[in-house]
Coordinates of C-alpha atoms and ligand atoms in Angstrom, one line a residue:
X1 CA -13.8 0.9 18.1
X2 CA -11.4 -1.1 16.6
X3 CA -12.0 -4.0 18.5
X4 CA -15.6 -4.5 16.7
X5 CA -13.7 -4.6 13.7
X6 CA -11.2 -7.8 14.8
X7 CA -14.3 -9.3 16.3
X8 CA -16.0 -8.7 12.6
X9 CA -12.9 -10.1 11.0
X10 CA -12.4 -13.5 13.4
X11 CA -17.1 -13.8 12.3
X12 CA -16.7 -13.4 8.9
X13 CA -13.9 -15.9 8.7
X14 CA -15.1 -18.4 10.9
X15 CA -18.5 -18.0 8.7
X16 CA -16.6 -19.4 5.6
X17 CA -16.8 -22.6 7.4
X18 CA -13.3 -24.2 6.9
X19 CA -11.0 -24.5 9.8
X20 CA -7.6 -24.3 7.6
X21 CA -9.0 -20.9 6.5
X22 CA -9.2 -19.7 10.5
X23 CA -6.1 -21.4 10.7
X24 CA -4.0 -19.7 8.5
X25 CA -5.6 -16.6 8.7
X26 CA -4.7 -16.9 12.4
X27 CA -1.5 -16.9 11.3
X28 CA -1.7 -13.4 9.9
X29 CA -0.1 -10.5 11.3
X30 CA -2.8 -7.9 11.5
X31 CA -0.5 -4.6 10.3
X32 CA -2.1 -1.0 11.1
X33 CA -6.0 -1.4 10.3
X34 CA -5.9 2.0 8.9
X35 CA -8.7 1.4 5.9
X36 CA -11.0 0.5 9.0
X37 CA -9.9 3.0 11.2
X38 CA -11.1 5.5 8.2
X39 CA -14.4 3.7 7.8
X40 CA -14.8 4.2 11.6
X41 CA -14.1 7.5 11.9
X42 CA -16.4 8.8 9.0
X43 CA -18.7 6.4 9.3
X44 CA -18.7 5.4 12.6
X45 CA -22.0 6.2 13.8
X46 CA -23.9 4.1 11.1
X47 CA -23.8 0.3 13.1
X48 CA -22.7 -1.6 10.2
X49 CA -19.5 0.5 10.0
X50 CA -17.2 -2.1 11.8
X51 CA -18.1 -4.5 9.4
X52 CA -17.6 -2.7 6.2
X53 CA -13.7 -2.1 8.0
X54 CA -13.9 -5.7 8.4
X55 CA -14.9 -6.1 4.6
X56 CA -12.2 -3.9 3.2
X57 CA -9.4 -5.8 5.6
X58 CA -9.8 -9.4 4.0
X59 CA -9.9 -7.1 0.6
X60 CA -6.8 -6.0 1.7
X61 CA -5.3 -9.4 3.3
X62 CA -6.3 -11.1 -0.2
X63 CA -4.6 -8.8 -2.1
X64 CA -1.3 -8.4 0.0
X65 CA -1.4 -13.1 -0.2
X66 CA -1.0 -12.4 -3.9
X67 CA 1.3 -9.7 -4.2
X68 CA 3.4 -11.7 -1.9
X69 CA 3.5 -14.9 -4.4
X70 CA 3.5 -12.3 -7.2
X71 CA 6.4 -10.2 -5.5
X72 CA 8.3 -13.5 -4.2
X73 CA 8.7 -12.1 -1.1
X74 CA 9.4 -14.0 2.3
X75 CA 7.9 -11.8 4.7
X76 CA 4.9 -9.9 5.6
X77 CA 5.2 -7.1 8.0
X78 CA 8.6 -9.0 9.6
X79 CA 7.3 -12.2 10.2
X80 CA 7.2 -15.5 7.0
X81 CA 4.7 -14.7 4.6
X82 CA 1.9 -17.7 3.7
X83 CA 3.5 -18.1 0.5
X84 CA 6.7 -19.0 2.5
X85 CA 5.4 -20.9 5.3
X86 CA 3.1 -23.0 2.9
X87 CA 3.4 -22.6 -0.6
X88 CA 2.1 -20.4 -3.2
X89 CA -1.1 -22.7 -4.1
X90 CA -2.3 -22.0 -0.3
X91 CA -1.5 -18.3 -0.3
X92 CA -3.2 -17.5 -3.7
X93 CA -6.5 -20.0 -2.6
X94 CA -6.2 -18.0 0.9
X95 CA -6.8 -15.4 -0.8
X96 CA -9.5 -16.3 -3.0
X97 CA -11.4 -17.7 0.2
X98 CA -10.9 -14.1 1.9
X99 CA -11.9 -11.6 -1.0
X100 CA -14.9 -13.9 -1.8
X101 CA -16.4 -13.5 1.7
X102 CA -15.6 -9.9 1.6
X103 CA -17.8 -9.7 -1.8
X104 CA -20.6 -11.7 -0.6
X105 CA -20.5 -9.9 2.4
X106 CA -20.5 -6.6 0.7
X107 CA -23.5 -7.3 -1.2
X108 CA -26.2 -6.8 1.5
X109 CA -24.7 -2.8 1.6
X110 CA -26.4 0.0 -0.1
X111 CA -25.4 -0.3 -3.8
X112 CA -23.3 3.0 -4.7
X113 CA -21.2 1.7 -1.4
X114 CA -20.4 -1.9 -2.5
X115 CA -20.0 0.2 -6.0
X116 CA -17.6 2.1 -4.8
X117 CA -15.6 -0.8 -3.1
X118 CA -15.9 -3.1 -5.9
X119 CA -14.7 -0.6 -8.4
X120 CA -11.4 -0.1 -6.2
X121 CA -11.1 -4.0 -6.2
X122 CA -10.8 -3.5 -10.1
X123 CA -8.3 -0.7 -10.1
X124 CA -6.1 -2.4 -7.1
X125 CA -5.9 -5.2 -9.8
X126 CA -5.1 -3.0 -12.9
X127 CA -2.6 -1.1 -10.4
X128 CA -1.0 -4.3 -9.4
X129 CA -0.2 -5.7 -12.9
X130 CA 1.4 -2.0 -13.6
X131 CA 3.8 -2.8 -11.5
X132 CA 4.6 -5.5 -12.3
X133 CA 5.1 -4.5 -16.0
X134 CA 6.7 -1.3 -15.1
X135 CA 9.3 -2.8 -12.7
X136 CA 10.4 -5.5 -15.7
X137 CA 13.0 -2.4 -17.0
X138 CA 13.6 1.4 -15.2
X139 CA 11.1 3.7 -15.5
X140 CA 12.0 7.4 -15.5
X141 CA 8.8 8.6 -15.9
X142 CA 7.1 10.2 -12.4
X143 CA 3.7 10.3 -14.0
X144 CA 3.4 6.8 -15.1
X145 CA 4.7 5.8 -11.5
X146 CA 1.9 8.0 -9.9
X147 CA -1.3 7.0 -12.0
X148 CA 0.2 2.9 -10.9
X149 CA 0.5 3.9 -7.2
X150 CA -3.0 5.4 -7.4
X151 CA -4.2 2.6 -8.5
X152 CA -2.5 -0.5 -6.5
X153 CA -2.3 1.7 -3.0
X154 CA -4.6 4.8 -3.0
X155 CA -7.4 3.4 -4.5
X156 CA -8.9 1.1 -1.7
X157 CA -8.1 3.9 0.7
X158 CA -10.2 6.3 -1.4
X159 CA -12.8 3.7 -1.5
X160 CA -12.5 3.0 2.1
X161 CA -13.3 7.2 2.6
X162 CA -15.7 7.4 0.0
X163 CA -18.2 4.5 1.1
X164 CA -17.7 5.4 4.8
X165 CA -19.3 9.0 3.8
X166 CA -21.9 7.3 1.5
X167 CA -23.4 5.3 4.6
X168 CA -23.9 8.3 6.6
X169 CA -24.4 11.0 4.5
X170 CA -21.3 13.4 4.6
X171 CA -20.1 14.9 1.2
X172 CA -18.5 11.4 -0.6
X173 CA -16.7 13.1 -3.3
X174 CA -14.6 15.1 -0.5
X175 CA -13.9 12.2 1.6
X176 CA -12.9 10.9 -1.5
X177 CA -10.4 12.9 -2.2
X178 CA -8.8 13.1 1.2
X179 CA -8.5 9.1 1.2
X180 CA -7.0 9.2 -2.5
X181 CA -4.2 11.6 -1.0
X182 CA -3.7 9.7 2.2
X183 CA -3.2 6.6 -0.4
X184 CA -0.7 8.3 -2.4
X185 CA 1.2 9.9 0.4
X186 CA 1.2 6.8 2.8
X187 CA 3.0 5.0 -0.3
X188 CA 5.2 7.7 -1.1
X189 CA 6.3 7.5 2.8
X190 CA 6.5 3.7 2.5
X191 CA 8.9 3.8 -0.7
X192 CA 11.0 6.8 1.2
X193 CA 11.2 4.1 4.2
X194 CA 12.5 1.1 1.8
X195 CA 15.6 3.4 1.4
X196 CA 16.4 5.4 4.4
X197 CA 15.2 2.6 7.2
X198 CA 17.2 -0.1 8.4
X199 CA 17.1 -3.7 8.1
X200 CA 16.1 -4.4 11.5
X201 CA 13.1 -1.9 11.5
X202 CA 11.8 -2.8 7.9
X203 CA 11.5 -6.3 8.3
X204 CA 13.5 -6.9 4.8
X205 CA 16.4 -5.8 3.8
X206 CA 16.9 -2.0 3.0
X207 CA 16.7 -1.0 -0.9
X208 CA 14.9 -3.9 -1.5
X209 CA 12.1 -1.9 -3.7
X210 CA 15.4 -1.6 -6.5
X211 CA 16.7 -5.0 -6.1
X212 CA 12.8 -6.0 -6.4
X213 CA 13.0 -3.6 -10.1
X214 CA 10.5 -1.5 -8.5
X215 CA 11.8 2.2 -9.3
X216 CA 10.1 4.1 -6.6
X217 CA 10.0 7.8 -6.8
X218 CA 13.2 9.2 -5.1
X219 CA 15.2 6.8 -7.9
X220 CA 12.9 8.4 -10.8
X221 CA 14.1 12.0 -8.6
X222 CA 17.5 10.9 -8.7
X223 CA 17.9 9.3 -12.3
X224 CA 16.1 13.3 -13.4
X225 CA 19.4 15.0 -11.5
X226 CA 22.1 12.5 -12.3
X227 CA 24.6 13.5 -15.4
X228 CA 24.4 10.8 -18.5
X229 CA 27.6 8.9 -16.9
X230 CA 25.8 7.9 -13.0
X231 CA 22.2 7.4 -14.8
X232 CA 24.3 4.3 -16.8
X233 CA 25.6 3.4 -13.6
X234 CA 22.2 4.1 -11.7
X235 CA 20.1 1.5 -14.6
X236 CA 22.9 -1.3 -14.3
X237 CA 22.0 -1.4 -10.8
X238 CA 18.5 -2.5 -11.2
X239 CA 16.6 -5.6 -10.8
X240 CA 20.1 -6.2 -8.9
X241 CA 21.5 -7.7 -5.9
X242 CA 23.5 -4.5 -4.5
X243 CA 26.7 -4.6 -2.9
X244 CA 27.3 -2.2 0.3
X245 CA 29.6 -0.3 -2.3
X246 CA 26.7 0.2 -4.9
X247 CA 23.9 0.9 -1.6
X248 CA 26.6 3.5 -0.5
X249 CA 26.8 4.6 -3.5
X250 CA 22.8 5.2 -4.5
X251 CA 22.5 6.3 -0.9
X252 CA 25.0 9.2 -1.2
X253 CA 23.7 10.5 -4.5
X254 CA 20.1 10.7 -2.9
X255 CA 21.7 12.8 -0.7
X256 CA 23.8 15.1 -3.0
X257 CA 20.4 15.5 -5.0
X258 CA 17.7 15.6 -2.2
X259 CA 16.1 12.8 -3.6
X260 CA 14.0 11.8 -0.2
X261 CA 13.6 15.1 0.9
X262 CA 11.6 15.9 -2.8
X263 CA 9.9 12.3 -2.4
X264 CA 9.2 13.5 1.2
X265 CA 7.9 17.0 0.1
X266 CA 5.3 15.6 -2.4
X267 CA 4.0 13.3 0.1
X268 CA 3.5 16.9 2.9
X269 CA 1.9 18.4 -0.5
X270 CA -0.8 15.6 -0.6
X271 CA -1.3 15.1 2.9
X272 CA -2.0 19.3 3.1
X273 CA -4.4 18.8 0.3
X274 CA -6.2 15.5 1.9
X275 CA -6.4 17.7 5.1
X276 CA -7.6 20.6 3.0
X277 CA -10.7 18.7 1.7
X278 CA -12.4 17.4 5.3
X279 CA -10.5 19.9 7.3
X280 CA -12.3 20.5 10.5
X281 CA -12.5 16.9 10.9
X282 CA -10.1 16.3 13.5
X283 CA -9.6 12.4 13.6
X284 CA -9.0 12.3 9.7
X285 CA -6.5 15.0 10.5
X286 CA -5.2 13.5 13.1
X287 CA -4.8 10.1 11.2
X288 CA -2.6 11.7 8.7
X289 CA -0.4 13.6 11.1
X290 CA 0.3 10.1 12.4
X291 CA 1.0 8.7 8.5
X292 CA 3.5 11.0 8.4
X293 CA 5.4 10.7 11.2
X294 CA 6.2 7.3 10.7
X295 CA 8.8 8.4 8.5
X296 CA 11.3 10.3 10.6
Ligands
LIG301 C1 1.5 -4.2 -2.3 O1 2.4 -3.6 -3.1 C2 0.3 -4.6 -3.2 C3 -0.9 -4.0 -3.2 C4 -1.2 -2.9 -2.4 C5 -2.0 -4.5 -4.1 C6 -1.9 -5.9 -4.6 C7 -3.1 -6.3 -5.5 C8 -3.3 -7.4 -6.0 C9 -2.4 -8.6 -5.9 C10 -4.5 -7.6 -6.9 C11 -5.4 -8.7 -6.4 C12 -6.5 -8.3 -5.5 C13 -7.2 -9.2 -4.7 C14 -8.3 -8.6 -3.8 C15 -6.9 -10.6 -4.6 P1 4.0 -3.7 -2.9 O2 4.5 -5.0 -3.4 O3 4.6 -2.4 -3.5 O4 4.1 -3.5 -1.3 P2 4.7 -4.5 -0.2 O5 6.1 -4.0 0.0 O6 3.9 -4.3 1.0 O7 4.7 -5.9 -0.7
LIG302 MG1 5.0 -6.7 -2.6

């Protein structure tokens, strides 16, 4: 139950012993759980499963505190963001506080399952500084953009799958692989939302990704199908502040080219292939079915 896991969550940071710490954190918008909800449903029967959800959420809170100083960004999930609220210093040390009482909370757990966390920890890092390297000009390249979103997104999940199936047994290496194509596929659907959403439902403004320099895949699919002439006028519009004209613009020649509905297409491929690899497990099916849908 998820439940165990917010009661998990509200223990471990009350155990760091600092009431700022439960303060802010209270501040916290929770967002959708869904690395615990995977470490519950595979791994559910083992009893320290809510906590290991628990362990891989402040993992998860640390890391979005820092990508929100990192990213500059004002909100979280539609409401201020710590960074905002506060100021950077308290975000970045919120941070620290969190993924530190994950880690020596993950230490009393069977070794190739804090392994397995740890080692996403790593990658998330590595995938993080990607970006931020790769959003500094455009990048055309889809493979390049792929191995980075494995790496800052998928990873965790994967990790999240594969020490859930560790715990109890089940075959790790396909769990594995159905959390590394959920993680792909749920950020695929994410960068798909940054473009076709609306301002009101995304909590920031629409094309932000662009604006931010991030070149998510439907502009790398739409800079492959423009002619010489629109990929000029496609670059100059990066790392920009866009005019309704130039959003109109982009917009209309992701329709022309089918840019979402490719984006949207490789995201069906690696959810089918997830689904493929623990497929007569109905809640993991059932927790990608949901992914999805959150798109259209
Ligand atoms: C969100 O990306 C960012 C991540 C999923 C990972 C961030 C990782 C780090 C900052 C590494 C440090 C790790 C720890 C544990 C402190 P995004 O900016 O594309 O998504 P957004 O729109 O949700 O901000
Ligand atoms: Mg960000």
């Amino acid at each position: 139950m998820i439940e165990t896991v917010e009661k998990e969550i509200v223990t471990l940071v009350e155990e760091i012993g600092y009431s700022e710490i439960t303060r802010l954190f209270g501040t916290l918008a929770g967002g959708k759980r869904l690395r615990a909800k995977l470490v519950l449903a595979i791994a559910g029967a083992d009893a320290t499963a809510p906590r290991l959800g628990a362990i891989i959420e402040l993992i998860h809170a640390a890391s979005l505190l820092h990508d929100d100083v990192i990213d500059d960004a004002t909100l979280r999930r539609g409401a201020p963001s710590v960074n905002a609220t506060e100021d950077s210093k308290t975000a970045i040390m919120l941070g620290d506080a969190l993924y530190s009482k994950a880690y020596s909370t993950l230490v009393a757990y069977d070794e190739a399952v804090a392994k397995s966390v740890a080692d996403a920890v790593t990658a998330l890092s590595v995938g993080e500084l990607m970006d931020v390297k790769m959003s500094e000009h455009f990048n055309s390249d889809a493979d390049a953009y792929m191995d980075m979103l494995y790496l800052k997104t998928a990873a965790l999940i994967e990790a999240s799958a594969k020490a859930a199936a560790l715990m109890v047994g089940k075959d790790a290496e396909a769990y594995a692989l159905y959390g590394k194509n959920l993680g792909i596929s749920f950020q695929i659907i994410d960068d798909i939302l940054d473009i076709v959403s609306d301002e009101a439902t995304l909590g920031k403004p629409a094309l932000h990704d662009y604006v931010e320099g991030k070149c998510t895949l439907p502009y790398i699919y739409l800079h492959e199908a423009l002619d010489d002439a629109e990929k000029k006028r496609l670059v100059s519009y990066h790392k920009k502040q866009l005019s309704a004209e130039d959003t109109a613009w982009i917009k209309a020649k992701m329709k022309v080219h089918h840019s979402i509905e490719r984006s949207y297409a490789l995201a069906q491929e690696l959810s089918d292939k997830a689904i493929a690899a623990v497929g007569d497990d109905m809640r993991l099916v059932g927790i990608i079915e949901s992914m999805m849908k959150r798109s259209f």
